Every structure is written in structure tokens, then in C-alpha cells.
Amino acid sequence: MLKPEQKKELEKVALQLRYDIVEMIGIGNAGHLGGSSSLAETIAVLYFNKMNFSADKLKDPNRDRLVLSKGHAALIQYAALCEKGCFPREELKRVKTLGGLLQGHPDLSIPGIEAVTGSLGQGLSIALGLALSLRLNKSPARVYAIMGDGEQSEGQLWEASMAAANFKVDNLTAFLDWNSVQATGHTRDVFNIPDLDKKWASFGWHVINADGHKVDVILAAIEEAETVKGKPSVIILKTIKGKDFSFAEDNPAYHNGTFTDETYKQALKELDAIKAGL
Ligand SMILES: Cc1ncc(C[n+]2csc(CCOP(=O)(O)OP(=O)(O)O)c2C)c(N)n1
């Protein structure tokens, strides 16, 4: 349970992560604003409250692992790793440039990244492998995997889902970022998958529904998952794609949108307004 000041602190972290995303995209460049900002609160809770993770212990065998299966949202993970001190801040200005550390998708060359992702549907399999090996080693570490709702149409993901339930992998918690938009439109129009919660439950998972923009609710969901024995858990996060950027919210154009001078300034102005109220 979070104290009021801890809750505010995590909200401030989420805000800072959104500032970092804007900085990384910059003016005139395309970047995954939508699916990165929908995860800001979850990433803040994981890296800044829940996970056993720090920049000076990146090789600790008992560190918690996070696999961003929806790897195109790398900006939000880069933001957190930067704020945790895994690499210098100057790298944020060099995203997707030749010679820059941070490219379009997570890569093992980046301090703090645990898996190469970007080809959708594969991250849960990687997370499952990590969780099984940690269990064999009797490690207390937990593994977290973050998937998208568009990503749910990938078959490999459901193989991993069945395997995780079959092997009773309870040190694995998956998140489903249910922001209802994917690359080319609303998920219901592109590839509709109804009753996601029932599907995951029928695949043998413990399912938790949570508001993905409330840090205390997210933390409570993660803590509930920790108590579940003999099966993996999935937290279905109800989120808004492009959250906190009015022009981008629920707008497929900002899946991988470009900032103009105007929208860049507006993005910062809107974050400044939230900052003033915190
Ligand atoms: C195997 C594979 N097919 C297609 C793509 C192209 N692609 C990148 S993002 C995306 C949409 C993902 O939607 P969702 O999982 O809902 O992510 P979010 O909206 O949260 O960003 C697609 C189809 C890909 N990265 N990998």
C-alpha cells in the first residue's frame, strides 16, 4: 500500500518519463508516442517501486527482469533506464541516430535491457524461459512481460501462454496494455479479439483487471499477482494510447507519429500543466 507521498512521487516519475519521451522523439521525427505514454505509470511503478533493479547491479542474478514484448514502445523503457542512471542523459538526444546507443527497439547492448524485442509475439516466450531458469536456480526474482492488445493476434504468444500455465510458472507476471489502438487503427477494427480476460483465464492464468493510469491500483495488482501460487498472472491494464497528450489520445496517427513545431510545443505545455497540478 502506497503512502500519499509515495503515490505522488510515482506520479511525478510517470510525468518525467513522458517528458523524456517527448525529448527523445524531438521535432520532425517519428516516434512511438502512443504506446509508450500508455505505459508510463506501469513502468514508473515497476522500476521505481516494485522491481529489484538498480544500475549498479545489472548483472545481479537475483534482479527482477522486465521484457518489453511490445518492443516498439522502447522509448518508455529507455526513459526509465535513463532516470535509473543506466546510461548518460545525452543518449536521449541520439535515439535512432547512427552511432547512438538507443535504437528503435530494445537491444542487449543497452544497459538494463534483458531481451531483444520488436517482432511482436515473442517476448512472452522469452520471459517464460527466464522465469523457468530462475525457478530452477531457486532465485526469488520475478519476471515481468509487457504485451500490447494488437499483439494478442500473434500465435506464438498463446503457445507461451499455454506453456506457462502447464508448467505452473508463478514467478511470471504479464501485463496486457489494453489501450484499444494498434498500428493502423482501433484494435477492434483491425483484428478484434473479444473477451480477452476470459481468454487468458481459460488458458489457465490468474487474471487481474486494473486501471493502467493509477499507480496505487497498478501496485496492488502486482502485489496480488505475487500471492498467486501454481499459475502465472496477467494484469489487463485499461489504458489510453497517447495518454496526457490531448492530440494523441486514442489517435492511431500517433502510434508512430511525428512532432511538428506546434505539436512539440503543445506536448510540453500539456505536461507543464500537469506538473503545476502535482
Ligand atoms: C511480428 C510483427 N508484425 C508486425 C509488426 C508491426 N507493428 C509494430 S507495432 C504494431 C501494432 C502493435 O499494437 P499493440 O500491440 O496494441 O501496441 P500499442 O498499441 O500498445 O503500441 C505492429 C503491427 C511487428 N512489430 N511485429
PDB file of C-alpha atoms and ligand atoms in Angstrom:
ATOM      1  CA  MET A   1       0.000   0.000   0.000  1.00  0.00           C
ATOM      2  CA  LEU A   2       1.408   3.366  -1.023  1.00  0.00           C
ATOM      3  CA  LYS A   3       1.579   6.318   1.336  1.00  0.00           C
ATOM      4  CA  PRO A   4       0.212   9.554  -0.200  1.00  0.00           C
ATOM      5  CA  GLU A   5       3.722  10.964  -0.665  1.00  0.00           C
ATOM      6  CA  GLN A   6       4.901   7.740  -2.361  1.00  0.00           C
ATOM      7  CA  LYS A   7       1.911   7.874  -4.696  1.00  0.00           C
ATOM      8  CA  LYS A   8       2.723  11.470  -5.618  1.00  0.00           C
ATOM      9  CA  GLU A   9       6.365  10.574  -6.128  1.00  0.00           C
ATOM     10  CA  LEU A  10       5.445   7.816  -8.608  1.00  0.00           C
ATOM     11  CA  GLU A  11       3.066  10.174 -10.412  1.00  0.00           C
ATOM     12  CA  LYS A  12       5.955  12.606 -10.745  1.00  0.00           C
ATOM     13  CA  VAL A  13       8.142   9.833 -12.121  1.00  0.00           C
ATOM     14  CA  ALA A  14       5.479   8.947 -14.716  1.00  0.00           C
ATOM     15  CA  LEU A  15       5.319  12.608 -15.722  1.00  0.00           C
ATOM     16  CA  GLN A  16       9.102  12.794 -16.057  1.00  0.00           C
ATOM     17  CA  LEU A  17       9.063   9.670 -18.230  1.00  0.00           C
ATOM     18  CA  ARG A  18       6.568  11.400 -20.535  1.00  0.00           C
ATOM     19  CA  TYR A  19       8.852  14.468 -20.722  1.00  0.00           C
ATOM     20  CA  ASP A  20      11.702  12.140 -21.661  1.00  0.00           C
ATOM     21  CA  ILE A  21       9.634  10.545 -24.436  1.00  0.00           C
ATOM     22  CA  VAL A  22       8.965  13.976 -25.950  1.00  0.00           C
ATOM     23  CA  GLU A  23      12.667  14.829 -25.726  1.00  0.00           C
ATOM     24  CA  MET A  24      13.641  11.568 -27.415  1.00  0.00           C
ATOM     25  CA  ILE A  25      11.241  11.998 -30.315  1.00  0.00           C
ATOM     26  CA  GLY A  26      12.141  15.641 -30.948  1.00  0.00           C
ATOM     27  CA  ILE A  27      10.764  17.886 -33.679  1.00  0.00           C
ATOM     28  CA  GLY A  28      10.328  16.473 -37.171  1.00  0.00           C
ATOM     29  CA  ASN A  29      10.954  12.851 -36.206  1.00  0.00           C
ATOM     30  CA  ALA A  30       8.590   9.933 -35.866  1.00  0.00           C
ATOM     31  CA  GLY A  31       8.382   8.062 -32.593  1.00  0.00           C
ATOM     32  CA  HIS A  32       6.053   5.711 -30.746  1.00  0.00           C
ATOM     33  CA  LEU A  33       4.421   8.306 -28.541  1.00  0.00           C
ATOM     34  CA  GLY A  34       1.086   6.496 -28.173  1.00  0.00           C
ATOM     35  CA  GLY A  35       2.109   3.061 -26.937  1.00  0.00           C
ATOM     36  CA  SER A  36       4.940   4.490 -24.836  1.00  0.00           C
ATOM     37  CA  SER A  37       2.834   7.000 -22.949  1.00  0.00           C
ATOM     38  CA  SER A  38       0.107   4.451 -22.221  1.00  0.00           C
ATOM     39  CA  LEU A  39       2.690   2.597 -20.114  1.00  0.00           C
ATOM     40  CA  ALA A  40       4.181   5.496 -18.139  1.00  0.00           C
ATOM     41  CA  GLU A  41       2.508   4.681 -14.806  1.00  0.00           C
ATOM     42  CA  THR A  42       3.179   0.936 -15.080  1.00  0.00           C
ATOM     43  CA  ILE A  43       6.835   1.487 -15.911  1.00  0.00           C
ATOM     44  CA  ALA A  44       7.137   4.007 -13.070  1.00  0.00           C
ATOM     45  CA  VAL A  45       5.689   1.510 -10.561  1.00  0.00           C
ATOM     46  CA  LEU A  46       7.871  -1.341 -11.791  1.00  0.00           C
ATOM     47  CA  TYR A  47      11.251   0.396 -11.986  1.00  0.00           C
ATOM     48  CA  PHE A  48      10.765   2.919  -9.179  1.00  0.00           C
ATOM     49  CA  ASN A  49       8.890   0.868  -6.609  1.00  0.00           C
ATOM     50  CA  LYS A  50       8.457  -2.809  -7.271  1.00  0.00           C
ATOM     51  CA  MET A  51      11.409  -4.278  -9.082  1.00  0.00           C
ATOM     52  CA  ASN A  52      14.674  -5.326  -7.548  1.00  0.00           C
ATOM     53  CA  PHE A  53      16.650  -3.386 -10.134  1.00  0.00           C
ATOM     54  CA  SER A  54      19.425  -0.838  -9.949  1.00  0.00           C
ATOM     55  CA  ALA A  55      22.062   0.486 -12.309  1.00  0.00           C
ATOM     56  CA  ASP A  56      24.916  -0.770 -10.145  1.00  0.00           C
ATOM     57  CA  LYS A  57      23.544  -4.347 -10.036  1.00  0.00           C
ATOM     58  CA  LEU A  58      22.697  -5.027 -13.665  1.00  0.00           C
ATOM     59  CA  LYS A  59      24.271  -8.474 -13.529  1.00  0.00           C
ATOM     60  CA  ASP A  60      22.876  -9.477 -10.119  1.00  0.00           C
ATOM     61  CA  PRO A  61      21.447 -12.970 -10.745  1.00  0.00           C
ATOM     62  CA  ASN A  62      18.545 -12.177  -8.429  1.00  0.00           C
ATOM     63  CA  ARG A  63      17.486  -8.961 -10.155  1.00  0.00           C
ATOM     64  CA  ASP A  64      13.898  -8.829 -11.397  1.00  0.00           C
ATOM     65  CA  ARG A  65      13.591  -8.937 -15.192  1.00  0.00           C
ATOM     66  CA  LEU A  66      11.355  -6.893 -17.461  1.00  0.00           C
ATOM     67  CA  VAL A  67      10.742  -7.967 -21.053  1.00  0.00           C
ATOM     68  CA  LEU A  68       9.013  -5.363 -23.196  1.00  0.00           C
ATOM     69  CA  SER A  69       7.307  -7.676 -25.649  1.00  0.00           C
ATOM     70  CA  LYS A  70       5.722  -4.679 -27.424  1.00  0.00           C
ATOM     71  CA  GLY A  71       9.271  -3.568 -28.168  1.00  0.00           C
ATOM     72  CA  HIS A  72       8.250  -0.652 -30.403  1.00  0.00           C
ATOM     73  CA  ALA A  73       7.370   1.199 -27.157  1.00  0.00           C
ATOM     74  CA  ALA A  74      11.074   1.176 -26.279  1.00  0.00           C
ATOM     75  CA  LEU A  75      11.065   4.924 -25.531  1.00  0.00           C
ATOM     76  CA  ILE A  76       9.261   4.419 -22.237  1.00  0.00           C
ATOM     77  CA  GLN A  77      11.772   1.775 -21.148  1.00  0.00           C
ATOM     78  CA  TYR A  78      14.700   3.933 -22.283  1.00  0.00           C
ATOM     79  CA  ALA A  79      13.271   6.816 -20.258  1.00  0.00           C
ATOM     80  CA  ALA A  80      13.129   4.685 -17.103  1.00  0.00           C
ATOM     81  CA  LEU A  81      16.601   3.215 -17.620  1.00  0.00           C
ATOM     82  CA  CYS A  82      17.997   6.708 -18.124  1.00  0.00           C
ATOM     83  CA  GLU A  83      16.296   8.015 -14.970  1.00  0.00           C
ATOM     84  CA  LYS A  84      17.715   4.985 -13.107  1.00  0.00           C
ATOM     85  CA  GLY A  85      21.209   6.012 -14.234  1.00  0.00           C
ATOM     86  CA  CYS A  86      21.912   3.110 -16.608  1.00  0.00           C
ATOM     87  CA  PHE A  87      23.364   5.423 -19.274  1.00  0.00           C
ATOM     88  CA  PRO A  88      24.056   9.148 -19.685  1.00  0.00           C
ATOM     89  CA  ARG A  89      21.209  11.525 -20.384  1.00  0.00           C
ATOM     90  CA  GLU A  90      22.849  12.727 -23.612  1.00  0.00           C
ATOM     91  CA  GLU A  91      21.825   9.408 -25.178  1.00  0.00           C
ATOM     92  CA  LEU A  92      18.197  10.562 -25.169  1.00  0.00           C
ATOM     93  CA  LYS A  93      19.108  13.135 -27.839  1.00  0.00           C
ATOM     94  CA  ARG A  94      20.696  10.457 -30.027  1.00  0.00           C
ATOM     95  CA  VAL A  95      17.805   7.983 -30.244  1.00  0.00           C
ATOM     96  CA  LYS A  96      17.649   6.281 -33.644  1.00  0.00           C
ATOM     97  CA  THR A  97      20.764   8.060 -34.917  1.00  0.00           C
ATOM     98  CA  LEU A  98      23.812   6.353 -36.386  1.00  0.00           C
ATOM     99  CA  GLY A  99      26.189   5.576 -33.536  1.00  0.00           C
ATOM    100  CA  GLY A 100      23.580   6.239 -30.849  1.00  0.00           C
ATOM    101  CA  LEU A 101      23.134   3.677 -28.080  1.00  0.00           C
ATOM    102  CA  LEU A 102      19.335   3.715 -28.233  1.00  0.00           C
ATOM    103  CA  GLN A 103      17.789   2.386 -31.412  1.00  0.00           C
ATOM    104  CA  GLY A 104      14.176   1.825 -32.418  1.00  0.00           C
ATOM    105  CA  HIS A 105      13.765  -1.407 -30.479  1.00  0.00           C
ATOM    106  CA  PRO A 106      15.319  -2.790 -27.271  1.00  0.00           C
ATOM    107  CA  ASP A 107      18.708  -4.390 -27.726  1.00  0.00           C
ATOM    108  CA  LEU A 108      21.038  -6.237 -25.359  1.00  0.00           C
ATOM    109  CA  SER A 109      23.771  -3.650 -25.976  1.00  0.00           C
ATOM    110  CA  ILE A 110      21.736  -1.206 -23.852  1.00  0.00           C
ATOM    111  CA  PRO A 111      22.463  -1.417 -20.103  1.00  0.00           C
ATOM    112  CA  GLY A 112      19.367  -2.706 -18.315  1.00  0.00           C
ATOM    113  CA  ILE A 113      17.675  -4.293 -21.323  1.00  0.00           C
ATOM    114  CA  GLU A 114      17.056  -8.019 -20.786  1.00  0.00           C
ATOM    115  CA  ALA A 115      15.749  -9.123 -24.181  1.00  0.00           C
ATOM    116  CA  VAL A 116      15.763  -8.144 -27.832  1.00  0.00           C
ATOM    117  CA  THR A 117      12.173  -7.469 -28.805  1.00  0.00           C
ATOM    118  CA  GLY A 118      10.237  -5.748 -31.568  1.00  0.00           C
ATOM    119  CA  SER A 119       8.990  -8.692 -33.548  1.00  0.00           C
ATOM    120  CA  LEU A 120       5.646  -8.889 -31.780  1.00  0.00           C
ATOM    121  CA  GLY A 121       4.538 -12.084 -30.061  1.00  0.00           C
ATOM    122  CA  GLN A 122       7.957 -13.283 -28.942  1.00  0.00           C
ATOM    123  CA  GLY A 123       8.509 -11.529 -25.627  1.00  0.00           C
ATOM    124  CA  LEU A 124       6.284 -13.760 -23.533  1.00  0.00           C
ATOM    125  CA  SER A 125       8.241 -16.817 -24.689  1.00  0.00           C
ATOM    126  CA  ILE A 126      11.491 -15.135 -23.657  1.00  0.00           C
ATOM    127  CA  ALA A 127      10.008 -14.111 -20.311  1.00  0.00           C
ATOM    128  CA  LEU A 128       8.796 -17.674 -19.728  1.00  0.00           C
ATOM    129  CA  GLY A 129      12.277 -19.054 -20.402  1.00  0.00           C
ATOM    130  CA  LEU A 130      13.764 -16.558 -17.950  1.00  0.00           C
ATOM    131  CA  ALA A 131      11.158 -17.436 -15.327  1.00  0.00           C
ATOM    132  CA  LEU A 132      11.761 -21.177 -15.701  1.00  0.00           C
ATOM    133  CA  SER A 133      15.529 -20.773 -15.382  1.00  0.00           C
ATOM    134  CA  LEU A 134      15.158 -18.547 -12.307  1.00  0.00           C
ATOM    135  CA  ARG A 135      12.896 -21.152 -10.747  1.00  0.00           C
ATOM    136  CA  LEU A 136      15.444 -23.900 -11.451  1.00  0.00           C
ATOM    137  CA  ASN A 137      18.064 -21.747  -9.750  1.00  0.00           C
ATOM    138  CA  LYS A 138      15.731 -21.191  -6.782  1.00  0.00           C
ATOM    139  CA  SER A 139      16.009 -17.452  -7.307  1.00  0.00           C
ATOM    140  CA  PRO A 140      13.495 -15.140  -5.618  1.00  0.00           C
ATOM    141  CA  ALA A 141      13.494 -12.934  -8.732  1.00  0.00           C
ATOM    142  CA  ARG A 142      10.328 -12.277 -10.682  1.00  0.00           C
ATOM    143  CA  VAL A 143       9.865 -11.778 -14.395  1.00  0.00           C
ATOM    144  CA  TYR A 144       7.540  -9.189 -15.931  1.00  0.00           C
ATOM    145  CA  ALA A 145       6.444  -9.154 -19.569  1.00  0.00           C
ATOM    146  CA  ILE A 146       4.518  -6.332 -21.221  1.00  0.00           C
ATOM    147  CA  MET A 147       2.343  -7.087 -24.252  1.00  0.00           C
ATOM    148  CA  GLY A 148       0.077  -4.939 -26.397  1.00  0.00           C
ATOM    149  CA  ASP A 149      -3.561  -5.572 -27.280  1.00  0.00           C
ATOM    150  CA  GLY A 150      -2.760  -5.546 -31.008  1.00  0.00           C
ATOM    151  CA  GLU A 151      -0.025  -8.053 -30.212  1.00  0.00           C
ATOM    152  CA  GLN A 152      -2.645 -10.507 -28.952  1.00  0.00           C
ATOM    153  CA  SER A 153      -3.184 -11.687 -32.538  1.00  0.00           C
ATOM    154  CA  GLU A 154       0.277 -13.314 -32.561  1.00  0.00           C
ATOM    155  CA  GLY A 155       0.067 -17.123 -32.302  1.00  0.00           C
ATOM    156  CA  GLN A 156       3.395 -17.646 -30.539  1.00  0.00           C
ATOM    157  CA  LEU A 157       2.112 -15.638 -27.627  1.00  0.00           C
ATOM    158  CA  TRP A 158      -0.666 -18.167 -26.995  1.00  0.00           C
ATOM    159  CA  GLU A 159       1.787 -21.067 -27.154  1.00  0.00           C
ATOM    160  CA  ALA A 160       3.824 -19.362 -24.449  1.00  0.00           C
ATOM    161  CA  SER A 161       0.635 -18.697 -22.519  1.00  0.00           C
ATOM    162  CA  MET A 162      -0.321 -22.396 -22.518  1.00  0.00           C
ATOM    163  CA  ALA A 163       3.223 -23.472 -21.654  1.00  0.00           C
ATOM    164  CA  ALA A 164       3.420 -21.060 -18.705  1.00  0.00           C
ATOM    165  CA  ALA A 165       0.170 -22.431 -17.296  1.00  0.00           C
ATOM    166  CA  ASN A 166       1.212 -26.035 -17.953  1.00  0.00           C
ATOM    167  CA  PHE A 167       4.489 -25.528 -16.086  1.00  0.00           C
ATOM    168  CA  LYS A 168       2.721 -23.629 -13.267  1.00  0.00           C
ATOM    169  CA  VAL A 169       5.069 -20.687 -13.630  1.00  0.00           C
ATOM    170  CA  ASP A 170       4.060 -18.383 -10.806  1.00  0.00           C
ATOM    171  CA  ASN A 171       7.147 -16.133 -10.819  1.00  0.00           C
ATOM    172  CA  LEU A 172       5.924 -14.617 -14.091  1.00  0.00           C
ATOM    173  CA  THR A 173       3.562 -11.644 -14.267  1.00  0.00           C
ATOM    174  CA  ALA A 174       2.418 -10.446 -17.671  1.00  0.00           C
ATOM    175  CA  PHE A 175       0.793  -7.101 -18.452  1.00  0.00           C
ATOM    176  CA  LEU A 176      -1.581  -6.514 -21.313  1.00  0.00           C
ATOM    177  CA  ASP A 177      -1.589  -2.835 -22.260  1.00  0.00           C
ATOM    178  CA  TRP A 178      -5.199  -2.644 -23.384  1.00  0.00           C
ATOM    179  CA  ASN A 179      -5.125   0.790 -24.993  1.00  0.00           C
ATOM    180  CA  SER A 180      -7.537  -0.332 -27.759  1.00  0.00           C
ATOM    181  CA  VAL A 181      -5.460   1.069 -30.614  1.00  0.00           C
ATOM    182  CA  GLN A 182      -2.792  -0.645 -32.657  1.00  0.00           C
ATOM    183  CA  ALA A 183      -0.610   0.472 -35.596  1.00  0.00           C
ATOM    184  CA  THR A 184      -3.207   1.129 -38.257  1.00  0.00           C
ATOM    185  CA  GLY A 185      -6.392   1.787 -36.328  1.00  0.00           C
ATOM    186  CA  HIS A 186      -8.519   0.705 -33.413  1.00  0.00           C
ATOM    187  CA  THR A 187      -7.785  -2.891 -32.488  1.00  0.00           C
ATOM    188  CA  ARG A 188     -11.474  -3.839 -32.676  1.00  0.00           C
ATOM    189  CA  ASP A 189     -11.483  -2.793 -36.378  1.00  0.00           C
ATOM    190  CA  VAL A 190      -8.123  -4.295 -37.343  1.00  0.00           C
ATOM    191  CA  PHE A 191      -8.236  -7.665 -35.562  1.00  0.00           C
ATOM    192  CA  ASN A 192     -10.964  -7.923 -32.988  1.00  0.00           C
ATOM    193  CA  ILE A 193     -10.316 -10.226 -30.035  1.00  0.00           C
ATOM    194  CA  PRO A 194     -13.285 -10.083 -27.675  1.00  0.00           C
ATOM    195  CA  ASP A 195     -13.251 -11.177 -24.034  1.00  0.00           C
ATOM    196  CA  LEU A 196      -9.512 -11.029 -23.559  1.00  0.00           C
ATOM    197  CA  ASP A 197      -9.883 -11.563 -19.820  1.00  0.00           C
ATOM    198  CA  LYS A 198     -11.925 -14.734 -20.343  1.00  0.00           C
ATOM    199  CA  LYS A 199      -9.429 -15.994 -22.930  1.00  0.00           C
ATOM    200  CA  TRP A 200      -6.472 -15.579 -20.562  1.00  0.00           C
ATOM    201  CA  ALA A 201      -8.416 -17.205 -17.734  1.00  0.00           C
ATOM    202  CA  SER A 202      -9.348 -20.141 -19.968  1.00  0.00           C
ATOM    203  CA  PHE A 203      -5.659 -20.553 -20.802  1.00  0.00           C
ATOM    204  CA  GLY A 204      -5.028 -21.158 -17.100  1.00  0.00           C
ATOM    205  CA  TRP A 205      -3.893 -17.720 -15.968  1.00  0.00           C
ATOM    206  CA  HIS A 206      -4.930 -15.685 -12.968  1.00  0.00           C
ATOM    207  CA  VAL A 207      -6.441 -12.518 -14.466  1.00  0.00           C
ATOM    208  CA  ILE A 208      -6.472  -9.109 -12.796  1.00  0.00           C
ATOM    209  CA  ASN A 209      -8.137  -6.075 -14.343  1.00  0.00           C
ATOM    210  CA  ALA A 210      -6.627  -2.714 -13.428  1.00  0.00           C
ATOM    211  CA  ASP A 211      -6.728   0.961 -14.306  1.00  0.00           C
ATOM    212  CA  GLY A 212      -3.364   1.388 -16.021  1.00  0.00           C
ATOM    213  CA  HIS A 213      -3.056   5.058 -15.138  1.00  0.00           C
ATOM    214  CA  LYS A 214      -3.428   4.752 -11.365  1.00  0.00           C
ATOM    215  CA  VAL A 215      -0.137   3.936  -9.696  1.00  0.00           C
ATOM    216  CA  ASP A 216      -1.720   2.603  -6.498  1.00  0.00           C
ATOM    217  CA  VAL A 217      -4.068   0.313  -8.455  1.00  0.00           C
ATOM    218  CA  ILE A 218      -1.192  -0.996 -10.583  1.00  0.00           C
ATOM    219  CA  LEU A 219       0.908  -1.711  -7.499  1.00  0.00           C
ATOM    220  CA  ALA A 220      -1.976  -3.519  -5.796  1.00  0.00           C
ATOM    221  CA  ALA A 221      -2.448  -5.658  -8.919  1.00  0.00           C
ATOM    222  CA  ILE A 222       1.241  -6.582  -8.990  1.00  0.00           C
ATOM    223  CA  GLU A 223       1.109  -7.477  -5.301  1.00  0.00           C
ATOM    224  CA  GLU A 224      -1.979  -9.613  -5.841  1.00  0.00           C
ATOM    225  CA  ALA A 225      -0.127 -11.469  -8.618  1.00  0.00           C
ATOM    226  CA  GLU A 226       2.729 -12.213  -6.213  1.00  0.00           C
ATOM    227  CA  THR A 227       0.372 -14.055  -3.891  1.00  0.00           C
ATOM    228  CA  VAL A 228      -0.939 -16.390  -6.608  1.00  0.00           C
ATOM    229  CA  LYS A 229       0.706 -19.814  -6.458  1.00  0.00           C
ATOM    230  CA  GLY A 230       0.805 -22.539  -9.123  1.00  0.00           C
ATOM    231  CA  LYS A 231      -0.178 -20.373 -12.085  1.00  0.00           C
ATOM    232  CA  PRO A 232       1.032 -17.258 -13.897  1.00  0.00           C
ATOM    233  CA  SER A 233      -0.841 -13.954 -13.655  1.00  0.00           C
ATOM    234  CA  VAL A 234      -1.787 -11.412 -16.253  1.00  0.00           C
ATOM    235  CA  ILE A 235      -2.737  -7.838 -15.403  1.00  0.00           C
ATOM    236  CA  ILE A 236      -5.017  -6.325 -18.011  1.00  0.00           C
ATOM    237  CA  LEU A 237      -4.298  -2.613 -17.890  1.00  0.00           C
ATOM    238  CA  LYS A 238      -7.063  -0.359 -19.145  1.00  0.00           C
ATOM    239  CA  THR A 239      -5.108   2.495 -20.640  1.00  0.00           C
ATOM    240  CA  ILE A 240      -5.335   5.365 -23.089  1.00  0.00           C
ATOM    241  CA  LYS A 241      -2.965   5.348 -26.013  1.00  0.00           C
ATOM    242  CA  GLY A 242      -1.157   8.708 -26.114  1.00  0.00           C
ATOM    243  CA  LYS A 243      -2.218   9.480 -22.534  1.00  0.00           C
ATOM    244  CA  ASP A 244      -1.690  13.091 -21.415  1.00  0.00           C
ATOM    245  CA  PHE A 245      -1.185  14.430 -24.954  1.00  0.00           C
ATOM    246  CA  SER A 246      -4.664  15.601 -25.990  1.00  0.00           C
ATOM    247  CA  PHE A 247      -3.934  15.492 -29.739  1.00  0.00           C
ATOM    248  CA  ALA A 248      -2.584  11.933 -29.464  1.00  0.00           C
ATOM    249  CA  GLU A 249      -5.054  10.309 -27.072  1.00  0.00           C
ATOM    250  CA  ASP A 250      -6.847   7.373 -28.705  1.00  0.00           C
ATOM    251  CA  ASN A 251      -5.495   8.618 -32.037  1.00  0.00           C
ATOM    252  CA  PRO A 252      -3.938   5.921 -34.281  1.00  0.00           C
ATOM    253  CA  ALA A 253      -1.979   8.669 -36.111  1.00  0.00           C
ATOM    254  CA  TYR A 254       0.263   8.913 -33.043  1.00  0.00           C
ATOM    255  CA  HIS A 255       1.078   5.214 -32.905  1.00  0.00           C
ATOM    256  CA  ASN A 256       4.339   6.302 -34.541  1.00  0.00           C
ATOM    257  CA  GLY A 257       3.579   9.964 -35.125  1.00  0.00           C
ATOM    258  CA  THR A 258       5.786  12.919 -35.960  1.00  0.00           C
ATOM    259  CA  PHE A 259       6.003  16.080 -33.879  1.00  0.00           C
ATOM    260  CA  THR A 260       5.684  19.336 -35.746  1.00  0.00           C
ATOM    261  CA  ASP A 261       6.986  22.509 -34.091  1.00  0.00           C
ATOM    262  CA  GLU A 262       3.458  23.129 -32.954  1.00  0.00           C
ATOM    263  CA  THR A 263       2.616  19.697 -31.530  1.00  0.00           C
ATOM    264  CA  TYR A 264       6.021  19.503 -29.837  1.00  0.00           C
ATOM    265  CA  LYS A 265       5.346  22.766 -28.019  1.00  0.00           C
ATOM    266  CA  GLN A 266       1.815  21.682 -27.207  1.00  0.00           C
ATOM    267  CA  ALA A 267       3.058  18.383 -25.784  1.00  0.00           C
ATOM    268  CA  LEU A 268       5.420  20.194 -23.412  1.00  0.00           C
ATOM    269  CA  LYS A 269       2.738  22.728 -22.497  1.00  0.00           C
ATOM    270  CA  GLU A 270       0.311  19.965 -21.558  1.00  0.00           C
ATOM    271  CA  LEU A 271       2.913  18.221 -19.413  1.00  0.00           C
ATOM    272  CA  ASP A 272       3.768  21.549 -17.766  1.00  0.00           C
ATOM    273  CA  ALA A 273       0.095  21.957 -16.848  1.00  0.00           C
ATOM    274  CA  ILE A 274       0.056  18.520 -15.188  1.00  0.00           C
ATOM    275  CA  LYS A 275       3.299  19.357 -13.379  1.00  0.00           C
ATOM    276  CA  ALA A 276       1.769  22.537 -11.994  1.00  0.00           C
ATOM    277  CA  GLY A 277      -1.080  20.485 -10.508  1.00  0.00           C
ATOM    278  CA  LEU A 278       1.077  17.817  -8.887  1.00  0.00           C
TER     279      LEU A 278
HETATM  280  C1  LIG B   1       5.513  -9.742 -35.913  1.00  0.00           C
HETATM  281  C2  LIG B   1       5.229  -8.291 -36.125  1.00  0.00           C
HETATM  282  N1  LIG B   1       4.273  -7.918 -37.001  1.00  0.00           N
HETATM  283  C3  LIG B   1       4.022  -6.605 -37.221  1.00  0.00           C
HETATM  284  C4  LIG B   1       4.744  -5.642 -36.552  1.00  0.00           C
HETATM  285  C5  LIG B   1       4.480  -4.181 -36.854  1.00  0.00           C
HETATM  286  N2  LIG B   1       3.866  -3.498 -35.724  1.00  0.00           N
HETATM  287  C6  LIG B   1       4.568  -2.701 -34.910  1.00  0.00           C
HETATM  288  S1  LIG B   1       3.655  -2.063 -33.677  1.00  0.00           S
HETATM  289  C7  LIG B   1       2.256  -2.837 -34.243  1.00  0.00           C
HETATM  290  C8  LIG B   1       0.946  -2.676 -33.530  1.00  0.00           C
HETATM  291  C9  LIG B   1       1.017  -3.131 -32.139  1.00  0.00           C
HETATM  292  O1  LIG B   1      -0.166  -2.820 -31.467  1.00  0.00           O
HETATM  293  P1  LIG B   1      -0.238  -3.026 -29.914  1.00  0.00           P
HETATM  294  O2  LIG B   1       0.291  -4.353 -29.574  1.00  0.00           O
HETATM  295  O3  LIG B   1      -1.640  -2.731 -29.499  1.00  0.00           O
HETATM  296  O4  LIG B   1       0.774  -1.942 -29.358  1.00  0.00           O
HETATM  297  P2  LIG B   1       0.444  -0.483 -28.796  1.00  0.00           P
HETATM  298  O5  LIG B   1      -0.801  -0.001 -29.433  1.00  0.00           O
HETATM  299  O6  LIG B   1       0.268  -0.633 -27.341  1.00  0.00           O
HETATM  300  O7  LIG B   1       1.633   0.348 -29.152  1.00  0.00           O
HETATM  301  C10 LIG B   1       2.529  -3.587 -35.378  1.00  0.00           C
HETATM  302  C11 LIG B   1       1.526  -4.382 -36.109  1.00  0.00           C
HETATM  303  C12 LIG B   1       5.743  -6.071 -35.658  1.00  0.00           C
HETATM  304  N3  LIG B   1       6.481  -5.207 -34.949  1.00  0.00           N
HETATM  305  N4  LIG B   1       5.962  -7.395 -35.444  1.00  0.00           N
END
